[in-house]
Amino acid sequence: MCNMNKNHLLTLFFHEGSRRQEKEIQTHVNQCKECQDYLLILQQTHQSLQQWNDESPPSNTLDSILANIPEVPEIQKKPAAAKPGLSITPVFMIPFAIGLILAIIFFLRDKITLLPFLETLKTSWLGQILGSFGVTAMLFFLLGICVTLALTPVLIMESRSNKHRYKYSFI
């Protein structure tokens, strides 16, 4: 079996290489029966293709194709419903969320005072500055930050998979 690359034989057949390359390839072809057969097939195929007449399509081909395409009925667009610039719902949701957070903090303030590390925190300068409400708020927001960071990879992957559904990324 010959290990000569067939592209080298094409280089020889179409005279695309340098004289030195063609001479090396020709030396190999003179000694290899398989490469001689391949070049013979290339030559026969090339001669067969040269005998064909060039044919061009009639000049009205494009017009006849375009004439046979059926017309697509025009799609009637429905008018979009007018949306208010600012919805009332978020305006009420913000104070509600703030109130809910404050209520949770007030509820947890008494529960956190039972924790053993609170006594140490009360004697520290941070605990004295913030007080029991501030410590509870700080722990609450720290918990929220941890939950948010834990969910970040999931939210990013979900937003990437749903990106094609929405026109705007904030929806």
PDB file of C-alpha atoms in Angstrom:
ATOM      1  CA  MET A   1       0.000   0.000   0.000  1.00  0.00           C
ATOM      2  CA  CYS A   2       1.346   3.401  -0.988  1.00  0.00           C
ATOM      3  CA  ASN A   3       1.797   6.039   1.686  1.00  0.00           C
ATOM      4  CA  MET A   4       1.888   8.935  -0.799  1.00  0.00           C
ATOM      5  CA  ASN A   5      -0.687  11.606  -0.080  1.00  0.00           C
ATOM      6  CA  LYS A   6      -3.194  11.889  -2.935  1.00  0.00           C
ATOM      7  CA  ASN A   7      -2.975  15.692  -2.718  1.00  0.00           C
ATOM      8  CA  HIS A   8       0.650  15.429  -3.837  1.00  0.00           C
ATOM      9  CA  LEU A   9      -0.506  13.542  -6.923  1.00  0.00           C
ATOM     10  CA  LEU A  10      -3.039  16.311  -7.614  1.00  0.00           C
ATOM     11  CA  THR A  11      -0.206  18.824  -7.301  1.00  0.00           C
ATOM     12  CA  LEU A  12       1.683  16.902  -9.981  1.00  0.00           C
ATOM     13  CA  PHE A  13      -1.376  16.478 -12.219  1.00  0.00           C
ATOM     14  CA  PHE A  14      -2.368  20.162 -12.192  1.00  0.00           C
ATOM     15  CA  HIS A  15       1.245  21.458 -12.091  1.00  0.00           C
ATOM     16  CA  GLU A  16       0.667  23.444  -8.908  1.00  0.00           C
ATOM     17  CA  GLY A  17       3.942  22.696  -7.122  1.00  0.00           C
ATOM     18  CA  SER A  18       7.499  23.837  -7.599  1.00  0.00           C
ATOM     19  CA  ARG A  19       9.757  22.037 -10.069  1.00  0.00           C
ATOM     20  CA  ARG A  20      11.603  20.319  -7.236  1.00  0.00           C
ATOM     21  CA  GLN A  21       8.326  19.036  -5.697  1.00  0.00           C
ATOM     22  CA  GLU A  22       7.044  17.796  -9.048  1.00  0.00           C
ATOM     23  CA  LYS A  23      10.350  16.048  -9.743  1.00  0.00           C
ATOM     24  CA  GLU A  24      10.231  14.234  -6.360  1.00  0.00           C
ATOM     25  CA  ILE A  25       6.599  13.210  -6.888  1.00  0.00           C
ATOM     26  CA  GLN A  26       7.296  12.073 -10.463  1.00  0.00           C
ATOM     27  CA  THR A  27      10.186   9.932  -9.212  1.00  0.00           C
ATOM     28  CA  HIS A  28       7.827   8.252  -6.744  1.00  0.00           C
ATOM     29  CA  VAL A  29       5.092   7.772  -9.376  1.00  0.00           C
ATOM     30  CA  ASN A  30       7.562   6.095 -11.767  1.00  0.00           C
ATOM     31  CA  GLN A  31       8.223   3.451  -9.089  1.00  0.00           C
ATOM     32  CA  CYS A  32       4.676   3.038  -7.666  1.00  0.00           C
ATOM     33  CA  LYS A  33       1.972   1.184  -9.631  1.00  0.00           C
ATOM     34  CA  GLU A  34      -0.830   2.389  -7.331  1.00  0.00           C
ATOM     35  CA  CYS A  35       0.038   6.060  -7.916  1.00  0.00           C
ATOM     36  CA  GLN A  36       0.308   5.466 -11.675  1.00  0.00           C
ATOM     37  CA  ASP A  37      -3.204   3.982 -11.675  1.00  0.00           C
ATOM     38  CA  TYR A  38      -4.515   6.949  -9.683  1.00  0.00           C
ATOM     39  CA  LEU A  39      -2.977   9.440 -12.111  1.00  0.00           C
ATOM     40  CA  LEU A  40      -4.444   7.482 -15.049  1.00  0.00           C
ATOM     41  CA  ILE A  41      -7.933   7.675 -13.491  1.00  0.00           C
ATOM     42  CA  LEU A  42      -7.434  11.412 -12.908  1.00  0.00           C
ATOM     43  CA  GLN A  43      -6.442  11.912 -16.524  1.00  0.00           C
ATOM     44  CA  GLN A  44      -9.433   9.927 -17.861  1.00  0.00           C
ATOM     45  CA  THR A  45     -11.852  11.831 -15.624  1.00  0.00           C
ATOM     46  CA  HIS A  46     -10.360  15.153 -16.656  1.00  0.00           C
ATOM     47  CA  GLN A  47     -10.660  14.284 -20.349  1.00  0.00           C
ATOM     48  CA  SER A  48     -14.292  13.187 -19.905  1.00  0.00           C
ATOM     49  CA  LEU A  49     -15.140  16.455 -18.220  1.00  0.00           C
ATOM     50  CA  GLN A  50     -13.383  18.466 -20.930  1.00  0.00           C
ATOM     51  CA  GLN A  51     -15.597  16.858 -23.593  1.00  0.00           C
ATOM     52  CA  TRP A  52     -18.810  18.140 -22.034  1.00  0.00           C
ATOM     53  CA  ASN A  53     -20.327  21.281 -23.465  1.00  0.00           C
ATOM     54  CA  ASP A  54     -20.962  24.209 -21.177  1.00  0.00           C
ATOM     55  CA  GLU A  55     -24.656  24.737 -20.755  1.00  0.00           C
ATOM     56  CA  SER A  56     -26.297  27.791 -19.305  1.00  0.00           C
ATOM     57  CA  PRO A  57     -29.920  28.020 -18.198  1.00  0.00           C
ATOM     58  CA  PRO A  58     -32.379  30.013 -20.296  1.00  0.00           C
ATOM     59  CA  SER A  59     -32.445  33.726 -19.588  1.00  0.00           C
ATOM     60  CA  ASN A  60     -36.002  33.644 -18.228  1.00  0.00           C
ATOM     61  CA  THR A  61     -35.300  30.958 -15.578  1.00  0.00           C
ATOM     62  CA  LEU A  62     -35.284  33.377 -12.658  1.00  0.00           C
ATOM     63  CA  ASP A  63     -38.477  35.065 -13.838  1.00  0.00           C
ATOM     64  CA  SER A  64     -40.279  31.727 -14.184  1.00  0.00           C
ATOM     65  CA  ILE A  65     -39.197  30.648 -10.688  1.00  0.00           C
ATOM     66  CA  LEU A  66     -40.338  33.923  -9.164  1.00  0.00           C
ATOM     67  CA  ALA A  67     -43.647  33.728 -11.035  1.00  0.00           C
ATOM     68  CA  ASN A  68     -44.378  30.276  -9.552  1.00  0.00           C
ATOM     69  CA  ILE A  69     -43.897  31.387  -5.939  1.00  0.00           C
ATOM     70  CA  PRO A  70     -47.312  31.827  -4.326  1.00  0.00           C
ATOM     71  CA  GLU A  71     -48.009  35.116  -2.630  1.00  0.00           C
ATOM     72  CA  VAL A  72     -48.003  35.005   1.133  1.00  0.00           C
ATOM     73  CA  PRO A  73     -51.070  36.649   2.623  1.00  0.00           C
ATOM     74  CA  GLU A  74     -50.240  39.697   4.665  1.00  0.00           C
ATOM     75  CA  ILE A  75     -50.413  39.005   8.366  1.00  0.00           C
ATOM     76  CA  GLN A  76     -52.589  41.463  10.191  1.00  0.00           C
ATOM     77  CA  LYS A  77     -50.917  42.651  13.327  1.00  0.00           C
ATOM     78  CA  LYS A  78     -52.985  43.011  16.454  1.00  0.00           C
ATOM     79  CA  PRO A  79     -52.644  46.328  18.209  1.00  0.00           C
ATOM     80  CA  ALA A  80     -50.636  46.013  21.376  1.00  0.00           C
ATOM     81  CA  ALA A  81     -52.374  46.783  24.628  1.00  0.00           C
ATOM     82  CA  ALA A  82     -51.210  50.013  26.193  1.00  0.00           C
ATOM     83  CA  LYS A  83     -49.262  49.441  29.375  1.00  0.00           C
ATOM     84  CA  PRO A  84     -48.840  52.101  32.029  1.00  0.00           C
ATOM     85  CA  GLY A  85     -45.337  53.467  32.425  1.00  0.00           C
ATOM     86  CA  LEU A  86     -45.303  52.749  36.157  1.00  0.00           C
ATOM     87  CA  SER A  87     -47.356  50.009  37.680  1.00  0.00           C
ATOM     88  CA  ILE A  88     -48.959  50.524  41.069  1.00  0.00           C
ATOM     89  CA  THR A  89     -48.082  47.025  42.281  1.00  0.00           C
ATOM     90  CA  PRO A  90     -44.292  47.589  42.739  1.00  0.00           C
ATOM     91  CA  VAL A  91     -45.008  50.832  44.573  1.00  0.00           C
ATOM     92  CA  PHE A  92     -46.923  48.895  47.229  1.00  0.00           C
ATOM     93  CA  MET A  93     -44.575  45.913  47.216  1.00  0.00           C
ATOM     94  CA  ILE A  94     -41.502  47.897  48.291  1.00  0.00           C
ATOM     95  CA  PRO A  95     -42.966  49.205  51.602  1.00  0.00           C
ATOM     96  CA  PHE A  96     -44.570  45.810  52.211  1.00  0.00           C
ATOM     97  CA  ALA A  97     -41.205  44.069  51.772  1.00  0.00           C
ATOM     98  CA  ILE A  98     -39.495  46.570  54.069  1.00  0.00           C
ATOM     99  CA  GLY A  99     -42.230  46.106  56.668  1.00  0.00           C
ATOM    100  CA  LEU A 100     -41.964  42.329  56.411  1.00  0.00           C
ATOM    101  CA  ILE A 101     -38.195  42.441  56.887  1.00  0.00           C
ATOM    102  CA  LEU A 102     -38.539  44.726  59.924  1.00  0.00           C
ATOM    103  CA  ALA A 103     -41.226  42.472  61.420  1.00  0.00           C
ATOM    104  CA  ILE A 104     -39.006  39.412  60.984  1.00  0.00           C
ATOM    105  CA  ILE A 105     -36.104  41.263  62.585  1.00  0.00           C
ATOM    106  CA  PHE A 106     -38.238  42.322  65.579  1.00  0.00           C
ATOM    107  CA  PHE A 107     -39.507  38.755  65.929  1.00  0.00           C
ATOM    108  CA  LEU A 108     -36.024  37.264  65.748  1.00  0.00           C
ATOM    109  CA  ARG A 109     -34.485  39.854  68.071  1.00  0.00           C
ATOM    110  CA  ASP A 110     -35.786  38.070  71.144  1.00  0.00           C
ATOM    111  CA  LYS A 111     -34.841  34.655  69.780  1.00  0.00           C
ATOM    112  CA  ILE A 112     -31.286  35.686  68.990  1.00  0.00           C
ATOM    113  CA  THR A 113     -30.721  36.962  72.522  1.00  0.00           C
ATOM    114  CA  LEU A 114     -30.908  33.341  73.650  1.00  0.00           C
ATOM    115  CA  LEU A 115     -27.938  32.360  71.487  1.00  0.00           C
ATOM    116  CA  PRO A 116     -24.653  31.897  73.403  1.00  0.00           C
ATOM    117  CA  PHE A 117     -22.541  34.061  71.113  1.00  0.00           C
ATOM    118  CA  LEU A 118     -24.777  37.110  71.640  1.00  0.00           C
ATOM    119  CA  GLU A 119     -23.281  37.808  75.078  1.00  0.00           C
ATOM    120  CA  THR A 120     -19.843  37.994  73.497  1.00  0.00           C
ATOM    121  CA  LEU A 121     -21.214  40.142  70.699  1.00  0.00           C
ATOM    122  CA  LYS A 122     -22.887  42.529  73.173  1.00  0.00           C
ATOM    123  CA  THR A 123     -19.579  43.227  74.896  1.00  0.00           C
ATOM    124  CA  SER A 124     -17.787  43.908  71.602  1.00  0.00           C
ATOM    125  CA  TRP A 125     -17.712  47.425  70.140  1.00  0.00           C
ATOM    126  CA  LEU A 126     -19.849  46.337  67.157  1.00  0.00           C
ATOM    127  CA  GLY A 127     -22.572  44.941  69.396  1.00  0.00           C
ATOM    128  CA  GLN A 128     -22.593  48.090  71.528  1.00  0.00           C
ATOM    129  CA  ILE A 129     -22.922  50.320  68.460  1.00  0.00           C
ATOM    130  CA  LEU A 130     -25.634  48.307  66.728  1.00  0.00           C
ATOM    131  CA  GLY A 131     -27.661  47.137  69.707  1.00  0.00           C
ATOM    132  CA  SER A 132     -29.875  44.048  69.666  1.00  0.00           C
ATOM    133  CA  PHE A 133     -31.950  45.310  66.726  1.00  0.00           C
ATOM    134  CA  GLY A 134     -28.844  46.081  64.667  1.00  0.00           C
ATOM    135  CA  VAL A 135     -27.266  42.713  65.418  1.00  0.00           C
ATOM    136  CA  THR A 136     -30.467  40.948  64.400  1.00  0.00           C
ATOM    137  CA  ALA A 137     -30.695  43.025  61.221  1.00  0.00           C
ATOM    138  CA  MET A 138     -27.050  42.307  60.437  1.00  0.00           C
ATOM    139  CA  LEU A 139     -27.538  38.559  60.898  1.00  0.00           C
ATOM    140  CA  PHE A 140     -30.743  38.638  58.848  1.00  0.00           C
ATOM    141  CA  PHE A 141     -29.081  40.421  55.947  1.00  0.00           C
ATOM    142  CA  LEU A 142     -26.014  38.194  56.230  1.00  0.00           C
ATOM    143  CA  LEU A 143     -28.304  35.180  55.897  1.00  0.00           C
ATOM    144  CA  GLY A 144     -29.955  36.811  52.860  1.00  0.00           C
ATOM    145  CA  ILE A 145     -26.564  37.434  51.269  1.00  0.00           C
ATOM    146  CA  CYS A 146     -25.542  33.805  51.821  1.00  0.00           C
ATOM    147  CA  VAL A 147     -28.792  32.515  50.298  1.00  0.00           C
ATOM    148  CA  THR A 148     -28.416  34.871  47.324  1.00  0.00           C
ATOM    149  CA  LEU A 149     -24.837  33.774  46.722  1.00  0.00           C
ATOM    150  CA  ALA A 150     -25.859  30.133  46.992  1.00  0.00           C
ATOM    151  CA  LEU A 151     -28.585  30.624  44.367  1.00  0.00           C
ATOM    152  CA  THR A 152     -26.479  32.732  41.994  1.00  0.00           C
ATOM    153  CA  PRO A 153     -25.231  29.843  39.775  1.00  0.00           C
ATOM    154  CA  VAL A 154     -28.763  28.489  39.427  1.00  0.00           C
ATOM    155  CA  LEU A 155     -30.182  31.913  38.574  1.00  0.00           C
ATOM    156  CA  ILE A 156     -27.441  32.600  36.034  1.00  0.00           C
ATOM    157  CA  MET A 157     -27.975  29.276  34.274  1.00  0.00           C
ATOM    158  CA  GLU A 158     -31.741  29.795  34.247  1.00  0.00           C
ATOM    159  CA  SER A 159     -31.417  33.303  32.835  1.00  0.00           C
ATOM    160  CA  ARG A 160     -29.096  32.026  30.091  1.00  0.00           C
ATOM    161  CA  SER A 161     -31.495  29.253  29.123  1.00  0.00           C
ATOM    162  CA  ASN A 162     -34.484  31.638  29.055  1.00  0.00           C
ATOM    163  CA  LYS A 163     -32.662  34.453  27.268  1.00  0.00           C
ATOM    164  CA  HIS A 164     -34.271  33.597  23.935  1.00  0.00           C
ATOM    165  CA  ARG A 165     -37.776  33.863  25.405  1.00  0.00           C
ATOM    166  CA  TYR A 166     -37.729  37.493  26.437  1.00  0.00           C
ATOM    167  CA  LYS A 167     -36.878  40.627  24.562  1.00  0.00           C
ATOM    168  CA  TYR A 168     -35.460  42.349  27.634  1.00  0.00           C
ATOM    169  CA  SER A 169     -33.100  40.705  30.064  1.00  0.00           C
ATOM    170  CA  PHE A 170     -34.721  42.232  33.165  1.00  0.00           C
ATOM    171  CA  ILE A 171     -38.076  40.529  32.540  1.00  0.00           C
TER     172      ILE A 171
END
